Coordinates of C-alpha atoms and ligand atoms in Angstrom, one line a residue:
X5 CA 42.5 -39.6 57.6
X6 CA 38.7 -38.9 57.2
X7 CA 39.4 -36.4 54.5
X8 CA 41.6 -38.7 52.5
X9 CA 38.8 -41.2 52.6
X10 CA 36.3 -38.9 51.6
X11 CA 38.5 -37.9 48.6
X12 CA 39.2 -41.4 47.5
X13 CA 35.4 -42.3 47.6
X14 CA 34.8 -39.1 45.6
X15 CA 37.5 -40.0 43.1
X16 CA 35.9 -43.6 42.7
X17 CA 32.6 -42.0 42.0
X18 CA 33.9 -40.1 39.0
X19 CA 33.6 -42.8 36.3
X20 CA 29.8 -43.0 37.3
X21 CA 29.4 -39.4 36.8
X22 CA 30.9 -39.7 33.3
X23 CA 28.5 -42.5 32.7
X24 CA 25.7 -40.5 33.9
X25 CA 26.5 -37.5 31.8
X26 CA 27.0 -39.6 28.7
X27 CA 23.6 -41.3 29.4
X28 CA 22.0 -38.0 29.8
X29 CA 23.5 -36.6 26.5
X30 CA 22.2 -39.7 24.8
X31 CA 18.7 -39.4 26.3
X32 CA 18.6 -35.7 25.2
X33 CA 20.0 -36.4 21.7
X34 CA 17.3 -39.3 21.3
X35 CA 14.6 -37.0 22.6
X36 CA 15.8 -34.2 20.2
X37 CA 15.9 -36.6 17.3
X38 CA 12.4 -38.0 18.0
X39 CA 10.8 -34.6 18.2
X40 CA 12.6 -33.6 14.9
X41 CA 11.2 -36.8 13.3
X42 CA 7.7 -36.3 14.8
X43 CA 7.7 -32.5 13.7
X44 CA 8.9 -33.5 10.2
X45 CA 6.0 -36.1 9.8
X46 CA 3.4 -33.5 10.9
X47 CA 4.8 -31.0 8.5
X48 CA 4.8 -33.5 5.7
X49 CA 1.2 -34.3 6.5
X50 CA 0.3 -30.7 6.6
X51 CA 1.9 -29.8 3.3
X52 CA 0.7 -32.9 1.5
X53 CA -1.5 -31.0 -0.9
X54 CA 1.4 -28.9 -2.0
X55 CA 4.0 -30.5 -4.2
X56 CA 7.5 -29.0 -4.3
X57 CA 11.0 -29.5 -5.0
X58 CA 12.9 -32.5 -3.5
X59 CA 14.5 -31.5 -0.2
X60 CA 17.6 -33.1 1.6
X61 CA 16.6 -34.6 5.1
X62 CA 19.1 -32.4 6.9
X63 CA 19.6 -29.3 4.9
X64 CA 16.3 -29.1 3.1
X65 CA 16.5 -26.9 -0.1
X66 CA 19.0 -24.6 1.4
X67 CA 22.0 -26.2 -0.4
X68 CA 20.3 -25.3 -3.8
X69 CA 20.8 -21.8 -3.0
X70 CA 24.4 -21.0 -4.0
X71 CA 24.6 -17.5 -2.7
X72 CA 26.0 -16.4 -6.0
X73 CA 23.2 -14.1 -7.3
X74 CA 21.1 -16.8 -8.8
X75 CA 19.0 -17.8 -5.7
X76 CA 16.0 -15.6 -6.4
X77 CA 16.0 -17.0 -9.9
X78 CA 16.3 -20.5 -8.8
X79 CA 13.2 -20.0 -6.6
X80 CA 11.6 -18.4 -9.6
X81 CA 12.0 -21.5 -11.6
X82 CA 10.3 -23.5 -8.9
X83 CA 7.5 -21.0 -8.9
X84 CA 7.0 -21.7 -12.6
X85 CA 7.0 -25.4 -11.8
X86 CA 4.7 -25.4 -8.9
X87 CA 1.9 -22.8 -9.5
X88 CA 0.5 -20.7 -6.6
X89 CA 2.7 -22.2 -3.8
X90 CA 5.5 -24.9 -2.9
X91 CA 7.0 -26.0 0.2
X92 CA 10.6 -24.8 1.1
X93 CA 12.6 -26.6 3.8
X94 CA 15.2 -24.7 5.8
X95 CA 16.2 -27.8 7.8
X96 CA 15.0 -31.2 9.0
X97 CA 11.9 -29.8 10.6
X98 CA 11.6 -26.2 9.5
X99 CA 9.5 -25.6 6.3
X100 CA 7.4 -22.8 5.0
X101 CA 4.9 -22.7 2.2
X102 CA 6.4 -20.2 -0.3
X103 CA 3.6 -18.5 -2.2
X104 CA 3.9 -16.4 -5.3
X105 CA 0.4 -15.7 -6.7
X106 CA -1.7 -12.6 -5.9
X107 CA -4.8 -14.8 -5.0
X108 CA -2.7 -16.7 -2.4
X109 CA -0.9 -13.4 -1.3
X110 CA -4.3 -11.8 -0.7
X111 CA -5.5 -14.6 1.7
X112 CA -2.4 -14.2 3.6
X113 CA -1.7 -10.4 3.9
X114 CA -5.3 -9.5 4.4
X115 CA -5.4 -11.7 7.5
X116 CA -4.2 -10.6 11.0
X117 CA -2.0 -13.5 11.4
X118 CA 1.3 -12.6 13.3
X119 CA 4.8 -12.6 11.9
X120 CA 6.4 -15.9 12.0
X121 CA 8.5 -16.9 14.9
X122 CA 11.2 -18.3 12.7
X123 CA 12.7 -15.5 10.7
X124 CA 11.7 -12.6 12.6
X125 CA 13.1 -14.1 16.0
X126 CA 16.6 -13.7 14.6
X127 CA 15.9 -10.1 13.5
X128 CA 14.3 -9.3 16.9
X129 CA 17.7 -10.0 18.8
X130 CA 18.9 -7.0 16.9
X131 CA 16.1 -4.5 16.4
X132 CA 14.0 -5.7 19.4
X133 CA 10.3 -6.1 19.6
X134 CA 9.4 -2.9 17.8
X135 CA 6.7 -2.4 15.2
X136 CA 8.1 -4.7 12.5
X137 CA 8.3 -7.8 14.7
X138 CA 5.7 -7.4 17.6
X139 CA 2.3 -8.9 17.3
X140 CA -1.1 -8.6 19.1
X141 CA -1.9 -5.9 21.6
X142 CA 1.5 -4.5 21.7
X143 CA 1.7 -4.0 18.0
X144 CA -1.9 -2.6 17.8
X145 CA -1.0 -0.1 20.5
X146 CA 2.4 1.1 19.0
X147 CA 0.9 1.2 15.4
X148 CA -1.9 3.5 16.5
X149 CA 0.7 5.5 18.5
X150 CA 3.0 5.9 15.6
X151 CA 0.6 6.3 12.6
X152 CA 0.5 10.2 13.3
X153 CA 4.2 10.3 12.7
X154 CA 3.5 9.6 9.1
X155 CA 0.5 12.1 8.6
X156 CA 0.6 14.1 5.4
X157 CA 1.3 17.3 7.4
X158 CA 4.4 15.7 9.1
X159 CA 5.7 14.3 5.7
X160 CA 5.5 17.7 4.1
X161 CA 8.6 19.5 5.5
X162 CA 10.5 16.4 5.1
X163 CA 10.8 16.9 1.3
X164 CA 13.2 19.8 1.8
X165 CA 15.2 17.8 4.2
X166 CA 15.4 14.8 1.7
X167 CA 16.4 17.3 -1.0
X168 CA 19.1 18.7 1.1
X169 CA 20.5 15.1 1.6
X170 CA 20.2 14.4 -2.1
X171 CA 22.1 17.6 -2.9
X172 CA 25.0 16.6 -0.7
X173 CA 25.2 13.1 -2.4
X174 CA 25.0 14.6 -5.8
X175 CA 27.7 17.2 -5.1
X176 CA 30.0 14.3 -4.0
X177 CA 29.2 12.7 -7.5
X178 CA 30.8 15.5 -9.4
X179 CA 34.1 13.8 -9.3
X180 CA 32.7 10.7 -11.1
X181 CA 31.0 12.8 -13.6
X182 CA 34.1 14.6 -14.5
X183 CA 36.3 11.5 -14.7
X184 CA 33.8 9.2 -16.4
X185 CA 34.8 6.7 -13.7
X186 CA 32.5 3.7 -12.9
X187 CA 31.3 3.9 -9.1
X188 CA 29.4 1.8 -6.7
X189 CA 26.1 3.3 -5.8
X190 CA 24.6 1.5 -3.0
X191 CA 27.0 2.7 -0.4
X192 CA 26.6 6.4 -1.4
X193 CA 22.8 5.9 -1.4
X194 CA 22.8 4.3 2.0
X195 CA 24.6 7.1 3.6
X196 CA 22.2 9.6 2.0
X197 CA 19.2 7.7 3.2
X198 CA 20.7 7.4 6.7
X199 CA 21.4 11.1 6.7
X200 CA 17.8 11.9 5.6
X201 CA 16.0 9.4 8.1
X202 CA 18.2 11.0 11.0
X203 CA 17.0 14.5 9.9
X204 CA 13.5 13.6 9.3
X205 CA 12.5 11.0 12.0
X206 CA 15.0 12.0 14.7
X207 CA 15.7 15.8 14.1
X208 CA 19.3 14.7 14.2
X209 CA 21.9 16.4 11.9
X210 CA 24.6 14.1 11.0
X211 CA 27.6 14.6 8.8
X212 CA 27.6 10.9 7.8
X213 CA 27.8 11.8 4.1
X214 CA 30.8 14.0 4.4
X215 CA 32.8 12.5 7.2
X216 CA 34.7 10.1 4.9
X217 CA 35.4 6.4 5.3
X218 CA 33.0 3.8 6.0
X219 CA 30.2 4.7 8.4
X220 CA 30.4 2.2 11.5
X221 CA 26.5 1.9 11.6
X222 CA 26.1 1.1 7.9
X223 CA 28.9 -1.4 8.2
X224 CA 27.2 -3.1 11.2
X225 CA 23.8 -3.2 9.4
X226 CA 25.6 -4.9 6.4
X227 CA 27.3 -7.5 8.7
X228 CA 24.1 -8.1 10.8
X229 CA 22.0 -8.6 7.5
X230 CA 24.6 -11.1 6.4
X231 CA 24.8 -13.1 9.6
X232 CA 20.9 -13.3 10.0
X233 CA 20.8 -14.6 6.5
X234 CA 23.4 -17.1 7.4
X235 CA 21.5 -18.2 10.5
X236 CA 18.4 -18.7 8.4
X237 CA 20.3 -21.1 6.0
X238 CA 22.4 -23.0 8.7
X239 CA 20.0 -25.2 10.6
X240 CA 22.3 -25.7 13.6
X241 CA 22.3 -22.0 14.0
X242 CA 18.6 -22.0 14.5
X243 CA 19.5 -23.0 18.2
X244 CA 20.2 -19.8 20.0
X245 CA 22.8 -21.5 22.2
X246 CA 24.8 -22.9 19.1
X247 CA 24.8 -19.7 17.4
X248 CA 25.8 -17.9 20.6
X249 CA 28.7 -20.1 21.1
X250 CA 29.8 -19.9 17.4
X251 CA 32.2 -17.3 15.9
X252 CA 29.5 -16.0 13.8
X253 CA 27.5 -15.4 17.1
X254 CA 30.5 -13.5 18.3
X255 CA 30.6 -11.2 15.1
X256 CA 26.9 -10.8 15.5
X257 CA 27.1 -9.5 19.1
X258 CA 30.0 -7.2 18.1
X259 CA 28.1 -5.8 15.2
X260 CA 24.8 -5.3 17.2
X261 CA 26.8 -3.5 19.9
X262 CA 27.9 -1.0 17.2
X263 CA 24.4 -0.6 15.9
X264 CA 23.0 -0.2 19.4
X265 CA 25.5 2.3 20.5
X266 CA 24.6 4.5 17.4
X267 CA 20.9 4.3 18.2
X268 CA 21.5 5.0 21.9
X269 CA 23.4 8.1 21.0
X270 CA 20.6 9.4 18.9
X271 CA 18.2 8.9 21.9
X272 CA 20.6 10.3 24.4
X273 CA 21.3 13.5 22.6
X274 CA 17.6 14.0 22.0
X275 CA 16.6 13.5 25.6
X276 CA 19.2 16.1 26.6
X277 CA 17.7 18.6 24.3
X278 CA 14.2 17.8 25.5
X279 CA 15.2 17.9 29.2
X280 CA 13.6 21.5 29.5
X281 CA 10.5 20.5 27.5
X282 CA 7.6 19.1 29.4
X283 CA 4.6 19.6 26.9
X284 CA 4.2 18.2 23.5
X285 CA 2.4 21.3 22.4
X286 CA 5.5 23.5 23.1
X287 CA 7.6 21.4 20.8
X288 CA 4.9 21.6 18.1
X289 CA 5.0 25.3 18.0
X290 CA 8.7 25.3 17.8
X291 CA 9.2 22.9 14.8
X292 CA 7.5 20.0 13.2
X293 CA 6.6 16.9 15.3
X294 CA 8.9 14.1 14.4
X295 CA 8.8 10.4 15.2
X296 CA 11.0 10.5 18.2
X297 CA 9.0 13.3 19.7
X298 CA 5.9 11.0 19.4
X299 CA 7.7 8.2 21.0
X300 CA 9.2 10.2 24.0
X301 CA 5.9 11.9 24.9
X302 CA 3.7 8.9 24.2
X303 CA 1.4 8.1 27.3
X304 CA -1.2 5.3 27.8
X305 CA -4.3 5.7 29.9
X306 CA -2.3 5.3 33.1
X307 CA 0.1 8.1 31.9
X308 CA 2.9 5.6 31.5
X309 CA 5.4 6.2 28.9
X310 CA 7.2 3.8 26.7
X311 CA 9.9 1.8 28.6
X312 CA 13.6 2.4 27.6
X313 CA 13.5 -1.0 25.9
X314 CA 10.5 -0.3 23.9
X315 CA 11.7 3.0 22.9
X316 CA 15.1 1.7 21.8
X317 CA 13.3 -1.1 19.9
X318 CA 11.2 1.4 18.0
X319 CA 14.3 3.7 17.2
X320 CA 16.3 0.6 16.0
X321 CA 13.4 -0.5 13.8
X322 CA 12.9 2.8 12.1
X323 CA 16.6 3.6 11.8
X324 CA 17.1 0.3 9.9
X325 CA 13.8 0.1 8.1
X326 CA 13.8 3.8 7.2
X327 CA 17.2 3.9 5.6
X328 CA 18.2 0.4 4.2
X329 CA 14.9 -0.4 2.3
X330 CA 14.9 3.1 0.5
X331 CA 18.6 2.8 -0.1
X332 CA 17.8 -0.5 -2.0
X333 CA 15.0 0.8 -3.8
X334 CA 16.8 3.9 -4.9
X335 CA 20.1 2.2 -6.0
X336 CA 18.0 -0.2 -8.3
X337 CA 15.9 2.5 -9.6
X338 CA 19.0 4.4 -10.8
X339 CA 20.6 1.2 -12.1
X340 CA 17.2 0.5 -14.1
X341 CA 17.2 4.0 -15.6
X342 CA 21.0 3.6 -16.6
X343 CA 20.0 0.4 -18.4
X344 CA 17.0 1.9 -20.2
X345 CA 18.2 5.5 -21.6
X346 CA 14.8 5.7 -23.6
X347 CA 12.8 5.9 -20.3
X348 CA 15.6 8.0 -18.7
X349 CA 15.2 10.5 -21.3
X350 CA 11.4 10.7 -20.8
X351 CA 11.7 11.1 -17.0
X352 CA 14.3 13.8 -17.5
X353 CA 12.1 15.8 -19.8
X354 CA 9.2 15.5 -17.4
X355 CA 11.4 16.4 -14.3
X356 CA 12.8 19.5 -16.1
X357 CA 9.3 20.6 -17.1
X358 CA 8.1 20.1 -13.3
X359 CA 11.0 21.9 -11.7
X360 CA 11.2 24.8 -14.2
X361 CA 15.0 25.6 -13.5
X362 CA 14.9 24.7 -9.9
X363 CA 17.6 22.3 -8.7
X364 CA 15.4 20.9 -5.8
X365 CA 12.1 19.2 -5.4
X366 CA 9.3 20.7 -3.2
X367 CA 6.2 19.1 -1.9
X368 CA 4.2 20.6 -4.8
X369 CA 6.3 18.9 -7.3
X370 CA 5.9 15.3 -6.2
X371 CA 2.5 14.9 -8.2
X372 CA 4.0 16.5 -11.3
X373 CA 6.3 13.5 -12.4
X374 CA 3.9 10.6 -13.2
X375 CA 6.1 8.9 -15.7
X376 CA 9.1 9.0 -13.3
X377 CA 6.7 7.5 -10.7
X378 CA 5.7 4.6 -13.0
X379 CA 9.3 4.0 -13.6
X380 CA 10.0 3.9 -9.7
X381 CA 7.2 1.4 -9.4
X382 CA 8.5 -0.8 -12.3
X383 CA 11.8 -0.9 -10.7
X384 CA 10.1 -1.8 -7.3
X385 CA 8.4 -4.6 -9.1
X386 CA 11.5 -6.1 -10.7
X387 CA 13.8 -5.3 -7.7
X388 CA 11.6 -5.3 -4.5
X389 CA 13.6 -4.0 -1.7
X390 CA 11.9 -6.4 0.8
X391 CA 11.9 -9.6 -1.5
X392 CA 10.1 -11.8 1.1
X393 CA 8.0 -11.8 4.3
X394 CA 6.5 -14.4 6.4
X395 CA 3.8 -15.3 8.7
X396 CA 2.8 -18.1 11.1
X397 CA -0.9 -19.0 11.0
X398 CA -2.7 -19.4 14.3
X399 CA -5.6 -21.0 12.8
X400 CA -6.2 -23.2 9.7
X401 CA -6.1 -21.1 6.5
X402 CA -7.9 -22.1 3.4
X403 CA -6.8 -20.6 -0.1
X404 CA -9.2 -19.8 -3.0
X405 CA -8.6 -23.3 -4.7
X406 CA -9.7 -25.1 -1.5
X407 CA -6.1 -26.2 -0.4
X408 CA -5.6 -25.7 3.4
X409 CA -2.9 -25.5 5.9
X410 CA -3.4 -26.2 9.6
X411 CA -2.6 -23.7 12.6
X412 CA 1.1 -23.4 13.3
X413 CA 2.1 -23.5 9.5
X414 CA 4.7 -21.0 8.3
X415 CA 4.0 -19.2 5.1
X416 CA 6.5 -17.0 3.2
X417 CA 5.2 -14.5 0.7
X418 CA 7.7 -14.2 -2.1
X419 CA 7.3 -10.7 -3.2
X420 CA 10.0 -11.3 -5.9
X421 CA 8.4 -14.2 -7.4
X422 CA 4.7 -12.6 -7.3
X423 CA 6.2 -9.6 -9.0
X424 CA 7.6 -11.8 -11.8
X425 CA 4.8 -14.3 -12.0
X426 CA 4.4 -15.0 -15.8
X427 CA 0.6 -15.7 -15.3
X428 CA 0.0 -12.3 -13.9
X429 CA 2.8 -10.1 -15.8
X430 CA 3.3 -10.3 -19.5
X431 CA 7.0 -10.6 -20.3
X432 CA 7.7 -10.4 -16.5
X433 CA 11.4 -9.7 -16.7
X434 CA 11.1 -6.8 -19.1
X435 CA 11.2 -3.2 -17.7
X436 CA 8.1 -1.6 -18.8
X437 CA 6.8 1.4 -16.7
X438 CA 3.4 1.4 -18.7
X439 CA 2.3 -1.4 -16.7
X440 CA 1.5 1.2 -14.1
X441 CA -0.7 3.3 -16.3
X442 CA -4.0 3.6 -14.3
X443 CA -6.0 1.7 -17.0
X444 CA -3.5 -1.2 -16.8
X445 CA -3.3 -1.2 -12.9
X446 CA -7.2 -1.4 -12.9
X447 CA -7.0 -4.9 -14.7
X448 CA -4.7 -6.4 -12.2
X449 CA -5.2 -7.8 -8.7
X450 CA -3.9 -5.2 -6.1
X451 CA -2.0 -8.1 -4.7
X452 CA 0.1 -8.5 -7.7
X453 CA 2.3 -5.6 -6.8
X454 CA 3.1 -5.6 -3.0
X455 CA 6.5 -4.1 -2.6
X456 CA 5.2 -2.4 0.7
X457 CA 3.2 -5.5 1.6
X458 CA -0.5 -5.0 2.1
X459 CA -3.3 -5.3 4.7
X460 CA -3.0 -4.5 8.4
X461 CA 0.7 -5.1 8.5
X462 CA 1.5 -3.0 5.4
X463 CA 4.5 -0.6 5.5
X464 CA 4.0 2.4 7.8
X465 CA 6.7 4.4 6.1
X466 CA 5.4 3.8 2.3
X467 CA 4.5 7.4 1.6
X468 CA 7.8 8.7 3.2
X469 CA 9.7 6.1 1.0
X470 CA 7.9 7.0 -2.2
X471 CA 8.5 10.7 -1.5
X472 CA 12.2 10.1 -0.9
X473 CA 12.6 7.9 -4.1
X474 CA 10.8 10.6 -6.1
X475 CA 12.9 13.5 -4.6
X476 CA 16.3 11.7 -5.1
X477 CA 15.4 10.2 -8.7
X478 CA 14.2 13.5 -10.0
X479 CA 17.1 15.5 -8.7
X480 CA 19.7 13.0 -9.9
X481 CA 18.2 13.0 -13.5
X482 CA 18.1 16.8 -13.5
X483 CA 21.8 16.9 -12.9
X484 CA 23.4 13.7 -14.3
X485 CA 23.0 11.3 -17.2
X486 CA 23.1 7.7 -15.9
X487 CA 25.1 5.2 -18.0
X488 CA 25.3 1.5 -17.6
X489 CA 28.7 -0.1 -17.3
X490 CA 28.2 -3.5 -19.1
X491 CA 31.2 -4.8 -17.1
X492 CA 29.2 -4.7 -13.8
X493 CA 26.0 -6.8 -13.8
X494 CA 24.5 -6.8 -10.3
X495 CA 24.2 -10.2 -8.7
X496 CA 21.2 -9.9 -6.6
X497 CA 20.8 -11.6 -3.2
X498 CA 18.2 -11.4 -0.5
X499 CA 19.6 -10.0 2.8
X500 CA 16.6 -8.9 4.6
X501 CA 16.7 -6.3 1.9
X502 CA 17.6 -6.8 -1.6
X503 CA 21.4 -6.1 -2.3
X504 CA 23.8 -7.0 -4.8
X505 CA 26.7 -9.3 -4.2
X506 CA 29.1 -7.2 -6.3
X507 CA 27.5 -3.9 -5.6
X508 CA 25.6 -1.6 -8.1
X509 CA 27.7 0.3 -10.5
X510 CA 27.1 2.9 -12.9
X511 CA 28.8 6.0 -14.8
X512 CA 27.4 9.4 -14.9
X513 CA 27.9 12.4 -17.1
X514 CA 26.6 16.1 -16.3
X515 CA 23.3 16.6 -18.2
X516 CA 24.7 19.5 -20.2
X517 CA 27.1 17.2 -22.0
X518 CA 24.4 15.0 -23.1
X519 CA 24.2 14.4 -27.0
Ligands
LIG612 C1 11.3 1.5 -0.5 C2 11.2 1.5 0.8 C3 10.4 0.6 1.7 C4 10.1 -0.7 1.4 C5 10.0 -1.4 0.0 C6 9.4 -1.2 2.5 C7 8.7 -2.4 2.6 C8 8.0 -2.9 3.7 C9 7.3 -4.2 3.8 C10 7.4 -5.2 2.7 C11 6.9 -4.3 5.1 C12 6.1 -5.5 5.7 C13 7.2 -6.3 6.4 C14 6.6 -7.5 7.0 O1 5.4 -7.9 6.8 O2 7.4 -8.2 7.6 C15 7.3 -3.2 5.8 C16 6.9 -2.9 7.1 C17 7.4 -1.8 7.8 N1 8.1 -0.7 7.3 FE1 8.6 -0.4 5.4 N2 9.5 -0.3 3.5 C18 10.2 0.8 3.1 C19 10.5 2.0 3.7 C20 10.2 2.2 5.0 C21 10.6 3.4 5.7 C22 11.2 4.6 5.0 C23 10.0 3.3 7.0 C24 10.1 4.2 8.1 C25 10.5 5.5 8.0 C26 9.5 1.9 7.2 C27 9.0 1.3 8.2 C28 8.4 0.1 8.4 C29 7.8 -0.4 9.6 C30 8.0 0.2 11.0 C31 7.2 -1.6 9.2 C32 6.3 -2.5 10.1 C33 4.9 -2.2 10.1 C34 3.9 -2.9 10.9 O3 4.0 -4.2 11.0 O4 3.1 -2.3 11.5 N3 9.6 1.3 5.9 N4 7.9 -2.3 5.0

């Protein structure tokens, strides 16, 4: 009897619970909305001195980006209209100052301001709090720890490993050379740069170039880059909870699992090999010291090594940064040379003279191809593999023209728009490697050309990347003539790294057949 009464009472209370939940939701919604309005007002006040394109209240400027290969050029148009900088909205209360002039870039990149918590937060859920994303003491400690992994002596033997990886790729291209068939470059080059970073940084021999089919890790990186881009553009997805519950969140976790299991496997195999080793010096005498050795043997003052989580974050960071950026750079360089046979011819002559009959590049040859190096830089200018980076200022920042932004503001450095800024570069859209003749470089601000960023957070792998791009470009030109296929114009899109919506296609012919 008592039980029935209690049950009835409980049932009677139900409608009140519904009301209570409804009121709670309403209060939360009003609270959230008020916050958005207040945040928006504060941002509008902060960005007062910076006029910019009109933005939709909810979607900001995002709807102007059609995802069809024109987005970077859309932003370039705004850059012409609003010199130095303009606000770019990513939602009702997310806005960053998009900057595109060397004098502005210098102020931001020479500071020690941290990575911003908006874009990098989304990347961090994949690559962890490694060197690319971390800030403060942790970043400083890891940067100091990892700098020796990019020392000249460490990079030297890598050139032979890079040559090997390039050779495998070029052998695979025989079939296209013989059939005059147009083919997509980016995927081939990604496999090659993955093969090479695995060998160089992780002493791991993979057969990823020859195993056939699509490589699971590369496919996962592609998916993760797309989904992170989608998150940036879709303001409800800025909330972790909403993204987590969405189908895109599900796809993201699935791809992340694949990427992580790839890096876990590399770490596991290596730990097994090193089981017997206790001293770093013993390894050094056996072979060159690679990046993973340094991570595994790192000890702080208290003899503490890196936690498993920190180790995985660095491996994920270097696996991604070390292959995808270079793949983008190389794919566009080869495309640029296919579009400009006159420069291609000069590079080939230079390469043939430098290599003197050899088919592979060696360390000593890297400095013998200055014209090719200028072409590589010109391609990095027009097609920067990292088209934009961002910071969040912790104190007010003042630019050279006196305009300021308060602490807490987000600033995006548009590498793409800086590299095509018509007030700095004459005919900015024209491929002209002579811009990189020393006498021309000395007339420009060093911050006019920042494919590897600049200042304290510059790219730790830039020498590695430049070496790899020189090796692969030279070996490719030695063996093949690159030909543009006018049917395929790349539609460039920013996806963490610069990619092309429709791939990058060229034709090749063996060099002997060159008329
Ligand atoms: C063409 C190839 C490459 C380009 C264009 C490039 C570009 C960049 C840029 C622009 C940054 C600054 C990012 C930011 O501020 O958010 C950066 C940072 C970084 N890059 Fe690269 N990168 C390339 C290749 C590599 C390679 C091969 C590696 C490793 C082997 C690497 C590892 C890193 C790391 C770890 C950072 C973070 C450094 C720090 O904050 O201390 N990169 N890279």
